[in-house]
Amino acid sequence: METKIYSLDDIDEAAAALKAGQLVAFPTETVYGLGADATNVEAVSHVYAAKGRPSDNPLIVTIADVATLTRFAQPLSDKVKTLIDTFWPGSLTIILPLKPNALSKTVTGGLDTAAFRMPANNATLKLIRTAGVPIVGPSANTSGKPSPTLAEHVYHDLKGKIAGILDDGPTDVGVESTIIDMSTEIPTILRPGAVTEDQLADVIGEVRGNKHKVGANETPKAPGMKYKHYAPTAQVTIVDDPTDFAAAVAWVSSHNSKAGLMATDSVLSQLTVPDSVEVFTLGPDVAAASHRLFAGLRHFDLETDVTAILTQGFSTDGLGAAYMNRLNKSAGDEHFTNDKSIDK
């Protein structure tokens, strides 16, 4: 099929496609999502097929108002209402227990809970309101690849597989939303994002960071918990200590005819980089790096022939938790160590 690029003037047409059971990618403040009518089982199944996504990987339900949420979820607790009042619209996804048979198991991965989000993007909120249905909203990319922060990234992965893409330019945050499970006794973060653990605890009290590893036969409660994510074709290696970059660059250039380097401006200013290593700046700090991480991985994946990518690591404090969560998954937990610089 032809994949159309919808402008903001084409929202009525994009909404009509969603209502007709077609797939339309949409912008959020975090990354682009892949939309389908969440109440249409056939349309939702096409999302899994288009992405090549495992069927037990649950989908986020994207909404434009709280009234829609109350149609599907069990009565909201005071803590959930506080989260909604504080962080919606915004980069927080909330897992809630569902009313019986409220949503298809195709959406929930077979669970009795579902993840809900109201994004801080006016174009998408208008799209959902115009369509008149909630939409599923996984990232609009081939499963396992870096998430898309531009409409062009979506088009590269999904052209010919979806009806269209609502283009609202580059996303603002660059990493997916924080996911908090409010179906448990103690609220638990299942995926870190722009809304930090401290911010959540400030408004609802005790919050637990999730350390659970999902087993091979276990259904994850949230996206990104079980399967490989965010990985470009080239192997990513994390450099945790900025003082190791000189050794890391020497190592990667000696083992690869072409390599990539992603680091902050301050690190790059102190390095002598050979011609065989292409540089992509992550900006001045972890906030900028979070915004640019997926764009950098996409750049090296789509526009170069690098076979390895060195990428700067950060502390897991604050926003660094979200950045390192995505980067570790992208790298398969591959970190540079000084013994790599020694040929054996």
Tab-separated table of C-alpha atoms in Angstrom:
chain	number	residue	atom	x	y	z
A	1	MET	CA	0.000	0.000	0.000
A	2	GLU	CA	0.981	3.632	-0.389
A	3	THR	CA	2.045	5.298	2.871
A	4	LYS	CA	0.904	8.924	2.916
A	5	ILE	CA	2.594	11.701	4.875
A	6	TYR	CA	-0.227	13.636	6.545
A	7	SER	CA	0.318	17.308	7.414
A	8	LEU	CA	-1.402	18.937	10.373
A	9	ASP	CA	-4.068	20.095	7.908
A	10	ASP	CA	-4.857	16.464	7.081
A	11	ILE	CA	-5.907	15.318	10.566
A	12	ASP	CA	-9.513	14.650	9.461
A	13	GLU	CA	-8.223	12.343	6.707
A	14	ALA	CA	-5.832	10.568	9.098
A	15	ALA	CA	-8.652	10.120	11.627
A	16	ALA	CA	-10.904	8.643	8.940
A	17	ALA	CA	-8.192	6.109	8.109
A	18	LEU	CA	-7.987	5.076	11.780
A	19	LYS	CA	-11.777	4.709	11.999
A	20	ALA	CA	-11.657	2.534	8.877
A	21	GLY	CA	-9.291	0.104	10.606
A	22	GLN	CA	-6.054	1.314	9.003
A	23	LEU	CA	-2.730	2.070	10.700
A	24	VAL	CA	-1.533	5.661	11.108
A	25	ALA	CA	1.696	6.692	12.838
A	26	PHE	CA	1.407	9.727	15.080
A	27	PRO	CA	3.724	12.162	16.897
A	28	THR	CA	4.126	12.492	20.648
A	29	GLU	CA	6.543	14.493	22.783
A	30	THR	CA	8.602	11.308	23.303
A	31	VAL	CA	8.757	9.272	20.057
A	32	TYR	CA	6.417	8.559	17.150
A	33	GLY	CA	3.764	5.924	17.854
A	34	LEU	CA	1.936	3.501	15.572
A	35	GLY	CA	-1.802	4.016	15.896
A	36	ALA	CA	-4.763	1.708	15.334
A	37	ASP	CA	-8.261	1.689	16.776
A	38	ALA	CA	-7.763	-0.007	20.150
A	39	THR	CA	-11.321	-1.390	20.018
A	40	ASN	CA	-10.798	-3.034	16.599
A	41	VAL	CA	-9.113	-6.423	17.102
A	42	GLU	CA	-8.255	-6.868	13.431
A	43	ALA	CA	-6.643	-3.426	13.225
A	44	VAL	CA	-4.613	-4.100	16.384
A	45	SER	CA	-3.394	-7.425	15.007
A	46	HIS	CA	-2.076	-5.558	11.971
A	47	VAL	CA	0.094	-3.447	14.314
A	48	TYR	CA	1.913	-6.560	15.498
A	49	ALA	CA	2.352	-7.707	11.905
A	50	ALA	CA	3.608	-4.344	10.621
A	51	LYS	CA	6.174	-4.033	13.392
A	52	GLY	CA	7.137	-7.721	13.548
A	53	ARG	CA	6.267	-7.471	17.246
A	54	PRO	CA	5.786	-10.527	19.508
A	55	SER	CA	2.109	-10.984	20.338
A	56	ASP	CA	2.733	-11.224	24.102
A	57	ASN	CA	4.288	-7.736	24.170
A	58	PRO	CA	1.373	-5.555	25.393
A	59	LEU	CA	0.412	-2.285	23.717
A	60	ILE	CA	-0.065	1.132	25.273
A	61	VAL	CA	-3.558	2.592	24.846
A	62	THR	CA	-3.314	6.265	23.881
A	63	ILE	CA	-6.210	8.521	24.868
A	64	ALA	CA	-7.208	12.165	24.696
A	65	ASP	CA	-9.363	12.467	27.849
A	66	VAL	CA	-9.915	10.857	31.236
A	67	ALA	CA	-13.521	9.971	30.373
A	68	THR	CA	-12.198	7.436	27.866
A	69	LEU	CA	-9.948	5.956	30.530
A	70	THR	CA	-12.863	5.378	32.893
A	71	ARG	CA	-14.688	3.380	30.193
A	72	PHE	CA	-12.025	0.697	30.355
A	73	ALA	CA	-10.232	0.862	33.715
A	74	GLN	CA	-11.458	-0.126	37.147
A	75	PRO	CA	-12.394	2.846	39.390
A	76	LEU	CA	-9.381	5.138	39.756
A	77	SER	CA	-7.627	5.381	43.119
A	78	ASP	CA	-6.736	8.732	44.646
A	79	LYS	CA	-3.068	8.121	43.786
A	80	VAL	CA	-3.920	7.464	40.145
A	81	LYS	CA	-6.010	10.632	40.016
A	82	THR	CA	-3.070	12.557	41.479
A	83	LEU	CA	-0.724	11.183	38.816
A	84	ILE	CA	-3.178	12.146	36.080
A	85	ASP	CA	-3.645	15.653	37.475
A	86	THR	CA	0.111	16.145	37.807
A	87	PHE	CA	1.598	14.505	34.720
A	88	TRP	CA	-1.084	14.275	31.995
A	89	PRO	CA	-0.866	15.198	29.236
A	90	GLY	CA	2.748	14.104	29.400
A	91	SER	CA	5.430	11.435	29.419
A	92	LEU	CA	3.837	9.050	31.905
A	93	THR	CA	2.109	5.763	31.100
A	94	ILE	CA	-0.042	4.237	33.841
A	95	ILE	CA	-0.835	0.509	34.114
A	96	LEU	CA	-4.276	-0.106	35.582
A	97	PRO	CA	-6.577	-3.080	36.198
A	98	LEU	CA	-9.322	-3.339	33.580
A	99	LYS	CA	-13.037	-3.800	33.801
A	100	PRO	CA	-14.011	-7.343	32.697
A	101	ASN	CA	-13.732	-7.770	28.904
A	102	ALA	CA	-13.094	-4.054	28.473
A	103	LEU	CA	-10.280	-4.519	25.956
A	104	SER	CA	-9.221	-7.364	23.725
A	105	LYS	CA	-6.442	-9.672	24.939
A	106	THR	CA	-4.759	-8.733	21.653
A	107	VAL	CA	-4.171	-5.283	23.137
A	108	THR	CA	-3.214	-6.421	26.630
A	109	GLY	CA	-1.009	-9.391	25.726
A	110	GLY	CA	-3.524	-11.613	27.530
A	111	LEU	CA	-3.347	-9.710	30.828
A	112	ASP	CA	-6.139	-8.196	32.923
A	113	THR	CA	-4.300	-4.869	33.032
A	114	ALA	CA	-3.527	-2.284	30.377
A	115	ALA	CA	-1.185	0.673	30.014
A	116	PHE	CA	-2.732	4.092	29.308
A	117	ARG	CA	-1.150	7.374	28.238
A	118	MET	CA	-2.261	10.859	27.263
A	119	PRO	CA	0.599	12.406	25.257
A	120	ALA	CA	1.545	16.075	25.335
A	121	ASN	CA	1.087	16.605	21.611
A	122	ASN	CA	-1.843	18.692	20.425
A	123	ALA	CA	-1.903	17.192	16.930
A	124	THR	CA	-2.280	13.664	18.275
A	125	LEU	CA	-4.860	14.669	20.883
A	126	LYS	CA	-6.896	16.237	18.059
A	127	LEU	CA	-6.393	13.101	15.934
A	128	ILE	CA	-7.787	10.859	18.685
A	129	ARG	CA	-10.725	13.152	19.404
A	130	THR	CA	-11.562	13.365	15.696
A	131	ALA	CA	-11.349	9.598	15.256
A	132	GLY	CA	-13.547	9.131	18.326
A	133	VAL	CA	-11.680	6.026	19.472
A	134	PRO	CA	-8.667	5.327	21.684
A	135	ILE	CA	-5.650	4.123	19.745
A	136	VAL	CA	-2.867	1.705	20.540
A	137	GLY	CA	0.497	3.410	20.513
A	138	PRO	CA	3.669	1.317	20.376
A	139	SER	CA	6.700	3.023	18.876
A	140	ALA	CA	6.367	3.282	15.089
A	141	ASN	CA	9.409	1.260	14.114
A	142	THR	CA	10.396	-2.263	13.194
A	143	SER	CA	10.419	-4.205	16.464
A	144	GLY	CA	13.854	-4.139	18.090
A	145	LYS	CA	15.151	-1.140	16.144
A	146	PRO	CA	15.805	2.364	17.570
A	147	SER	CA	12.580	4.250	18.231
A	148	PRO	CA	11.640	6.950	15.686
A	149	THR	CA	11.971	10.618	16.562
A	150	LEU	CA	11.192	11.868	13.040
A	151	ALA	CA	8.477	10.990	10.529
A	152	GLU	CA	11.293	10.015	8.154
A	153	HIS	CA	12.386	7.282	10.585
A	154	VAL	CA	8.861	5.855	10.549
A	155	TYR	CA	8.705	5.979	6.768
A	156	HIS	CA	11.991	4.103	6.469
A	157	ASP	CA	10.764	1.212	8.640
A	158	LEU	CA	7.073	1.015	7.772
A	159	LYS	CA	6.527	2.419	4.275
A	160	GLY	CA	4.122	0.207	2.361
A	161	LYS	CA	2.894	-1.392	5.595
A	162	ILE	CA	0.770	1.436	7.032
A	163	ALA	CA	-1.718	3.939	5.615
A	164	GLY	CA	0.076	7.076	6.721
A	165	ILE	CA	2.181	9.160	9.101
A	166	LEU	CA	1.019	12.362	10.792
A	167	ASP	CA	4.140	14.539	10.594
A	168	ASP	CA	4.666	17.076	13.382
A	169	GLY	CA	8.431	17.425	13.055
A	170	PRO	CA	11.036	16.126	15.542
A	171	THR	CA	9.918	14.934	18.962
A	172	ASP	CA	10.880	16.928	22.056
A	173	VAL	CA	11.933	14.339	24.656
A	174	GLY	CA	13.439	11.587	22.502
A	175	VAL	CA	12.957	8.607	24.856
A	176	GLU	CA	9.691	6.826	25.539
A	177	SER	CA	7.440	7.575	28.482
A	178	THR	CA	7.947	6.376	32.035
A	179	ILE	CA	5.700	3.390	32.772
A	180	ILE	CA	4.359	3.000	36.316
A	181	ASP	CA	2.348	-0.017	37.419
A	182	MET	CA	-0.516	1.135	39.628
A	183	SER	CA	-2.102	-2.331	39.789
A	184	THR	CA	0.344	-3.408	42.501
A	185	GLU	CA	0.280	-2.685	46.234
A	186	ILE	CA	3.379	-0.498	45.933
A	187	PRO	CA	3.502	1.520	42.691
A	188	THR	CA	6.339	0.136	40.571
A	189	ILE	CA	8.291	1.700	37.716
A	190	LEU	CA	8.517	-0.813	34.873
A	191	ARG	CA	10.295	1.508	32.437
A	192	PRO	CA	12.124	4.739	33.334
A	193	GLY	CA	11.492	7.830	31.258
A	194	ALA	CA	11.366	11.618	31.412
A	195	VAL	CA	9.177	11.530	34.538
A	196	THR	CA	11.647	10.414	37.202
A	197	GLU	CA	11.243	8.222	40.263
A	198	ASP	CA	11.760	11.230	42.534
A	199	GLN	CA	9.052	13.219	40.752
A	200	LEU	CA	6.602	10.339	41.151
A	201	ALA	CA	7.468	9.806	44.816
A	202	ASP	CA	7.010	13.508	45.514
A	203	VAL	CA	3.312	13.293	44.608
A	204	ILE	CA	2.211	9.747	45.595
A	205	GLY	CA	4.754	8.619	48.203
A	206	GLU	CA	6.635	5.311	48.018
A	207	VAL	CA	7.535	4.146	44.518
A	208	ARG	CA	9.523	1.033	43.732
A	209	GLY	CA	11.978	0.720	40.869
A	210	ASN	CA	11.500	-2.559	39.027
A	211	LYS	CA	14.374	-5.076	39.054
A	212	HIS	CA	12.331	-8.060	37.853
A	213	LYS	CA	13.666	-9.978	34.866
A	214	VAL	CA	10.881	-11.321	32.660
A	215	GLY	CA	11.195	-15.049	32.018
A	216	ALA	CA	11.017	-16.681	28.593
A	217	ASN	CA	7.484	-17.977	29.218
A	218	GLU	CA	6.256	-14.907	31.103
A	219	THR	CA	4.106	-12.145	29.616
A	220	PRO	CA	5.589	-8.696	30.343
A	221	LYS	CA	3.241	-6.098	31.823
A	222	ALA	CA	4.797	-3.268	29.828
A	223	PRO	CA	6.659	-2.769	26.548
A	224	GLY	CA	10.442	-3.055	26.595
A	225	MET	CA	10.746	-5.520	29.494
A	226	LYS	CA	11.418	-8.780	27.663
A	227	TYR	CA	12.612	-8.432	24.094
A	228	LYS	CA	15.664	-6.822	22.504
A	229	HIS	CA	15.062	-3.142	21.801
A	230	TYR	CA	16.591	-0.037	20.251
A	231	ALA	CA	19.434	-1.857	18.447
A	232	PRO	CA	20.965	-0.578	15.199
A	233	THR	CA	22.726	-2.975	12.840
A	234	ALA	CA	26.177	-1.943	14.127
A	235	GLN	CA	27.265	-3.160	17.561
A	236	VAL	CA	26.954	-0.454	20.203
A	237	THR	CA	29.559	-0.318	22.988
A	238	ILE	CA	29.056	1.921	26.018
A	239	VAL	CA	31.966	3.983	27.352
A	240	ASP	CA	31.120	4.651	31.004
A	241	ASP	CA	34.179	6.701	31.977
A	242	PRO	CA	34.901	9.754	29.779
A	243	THR	CA	38.626	9.324	30.476
A	244	ASP	CA	38.472	5.984	28.607
A	245	PHE	CA	37.374	7.504	25.315
A	246	ALA	CA	40.863	7.893	23.866
A	247	ALA	CA	41.579	4.190	24.456
A	248	ALA	CA	38.105	3.253	23.225
A	249	VAL	CA	38.539	5.218	19.994
A	250	ALA	CA	41.940	3.606	19.379
A	251	TRP	CA	40.409	0.166	19.995
A	252	VAL	CA	37.348	0.628	17.797
A	253	SER	CA	39.305	2.155	14.918
A	254	SER	CA	41.837	-0.684	14.971
A	255	HIS	CA	39.077	-3.323	14.730
A	256	ASN	CA	36.688	-1.616	12.267
A	257	SER	CA	37.198	0.025	8.898
A	258	LYS	CA	34.442	2.493	9.777
A	259	ALA	CA	33.062	3.297	13.230
A	260	GLY	CA	30.764	5.814	14.894
A	261	LEU	CA	31.214	7.866	18.048
A	262	MET	CA	28.404	9.432	20.105
A	263	ALA	CA	29.451	11.677	22.988
A	264	THR	CA	28.854	15.061	24.575
A	265	ASP	CA	30.509	18.219	23.311
A	266	SER	CA	32.905	18.359	26.264
A	267	VAL	CA	34.174	14.816	25.604
A	268	LEU	CA	34.496	15.371	21.868
A	269	SER	CA	36.460	18.605	22.366
A	270	GLN	CA	39.224	16.656	24.146
A	271	LEU	CA	39.590	13.844	21.592
A	272	THR	CA	41.654	13.396	18.486
A	273	VAL	CA	39.394	11.341	16.252
A	274	PRO	CA	40.769	9.493	13.188
A	275	ASP	CA	39.076	9.862	9.816
A	276	SER	CA	37.704	6.319	10.077
A	277	VAL	CA	35.514	7.329	13.053
A	278	GLU	CA	32.436	9.472	12.333
A	279	VAL	CA	31.239	11.743	15.141
A	280	PHE	CA	27.663	12.454	16.269
A	281	THR	CA	27.330	14.938	19.100
A	282	LEU	CA	24.985	14.187	21.993
A	283	GLY	CA	24.973	17.850	23.014
A	284	PRO	CA	25.997	19.392	26.339
A	285	ASP	CA	24.380	17.111	28.943
A	286	VAL	CA	22.223	14.067	29.717
A	287	ALA	CA	19.000	15.895	28.820
A	288	ALA	CA	20.314	16.673	25.356
A	289	ALA	CA	21.795	13.188	25.067
A	290	SER	CA	18.421	11.603	25.865
A	291	HIS	CA	16.823	13.759	23.181
A	292	ARG	CA	19.471	12.818	20.593
A	293	LEU	CA	20.202	9.163	21.428
A	294	PHE	CA	17.748	7.507	19.034
A	295	ALA	CA	18.429	10.096	16.341
A	296	GLY	CA	22.135	9.250	16.536
A	297	LEU	CA	21.577	5.508	16.393
A	298	ARG	CA	19.224	6.024	13.440
A	299	HIS	CA	21.809	8.225	11.703
A	300	PHE	CA	24.497	5.581	11.894
A	301	ASP	CA	22.047	2.833	10.939
A	302	LEU	CA	20.521	4.540	7.912
A	303	GLU	CA	23.076	6.996	6.590
A	304	THR	CA	26.481	5.370	7.151
A	305	ASP	CA	28.219	2.018	6.787
A	306	VAL	CA	29.719	1.882	10.285
A	307	THR	CA	30.117	-1.542	11.901
A	308	ALA	CA	30.581	-0.349	15.494
A	309	ILE	CA	29.353	2.592	17.572
A	310	LEU	CA	30.927	3.938	20.759
A	311	THR	CA	28.374	5.751	22.911
A	312	GLN	CA	28.829	7.724	26.114
A	313	GLY	CA	27.296	6.385	29.324
A	314	PHE	CA	25.901	8.508	32.157
A	315	SER	CA	25.040	8.135	35.816
A	316	THR	CA	21.612	6.574	36.391
A	317	ASP	CA	20.475	9.533	38.502
A	318	GLY	CA	17.313	11.338	37.339
A	319	LEU	CA	16.901	11.347	33.562
A	320	GLY	CA	20.065	9.257	33.306
A	321	ALA	CA	18.002	6.221	34.368
A	322	ALA	CA	15.909	6.443	31.185
A	323	TYR	CA	18.937	7.152	28.996
A	324	MET	CA	20.937	4.215	30.354
A	325	ASN	CA	17.930	1.882	30.226
A	326	ARG	CA	17.633	2.476	26.471
A	327	LEU	CA	21.375	2.524	25.826
A	328	ASN	CA	22.055	-0.726	27.706
A	329	LYS	CA	19.345	-2.481	25.686
A	330	SER	CA	20.696	-1.018	22.459
A	331	ALA	CA	24.184	-2.276	23.301
A	332	GLY	CA	23.100	-5.627	24.728
A	333	ASP	CA	24.923	-4.495	27.910
A	334	GLU	CA	28.238	-4.310	26.022
A	335	HIS	CA	30.593	-1.921	27.867
A	336	PHE	CA	34.122	-0.834	27.007
A	337	THR	CA	36.838	-2.065	29.360
A	338	ASN	CA	40.534	-1.277	29.208
A	339	ASP	CA	41.423	-4.890	28.413
A	340	LYS	CA	39.672	-4.440	25.036
A	341	SER	CA	42.585	-2.239	24.014
A	342	ILE	CA	44.980	-5.156	24.415
A	343	ASP	CA	45.139	-7.489	21.428
A	344	LYS	CA	45.180	-11.103	22.591
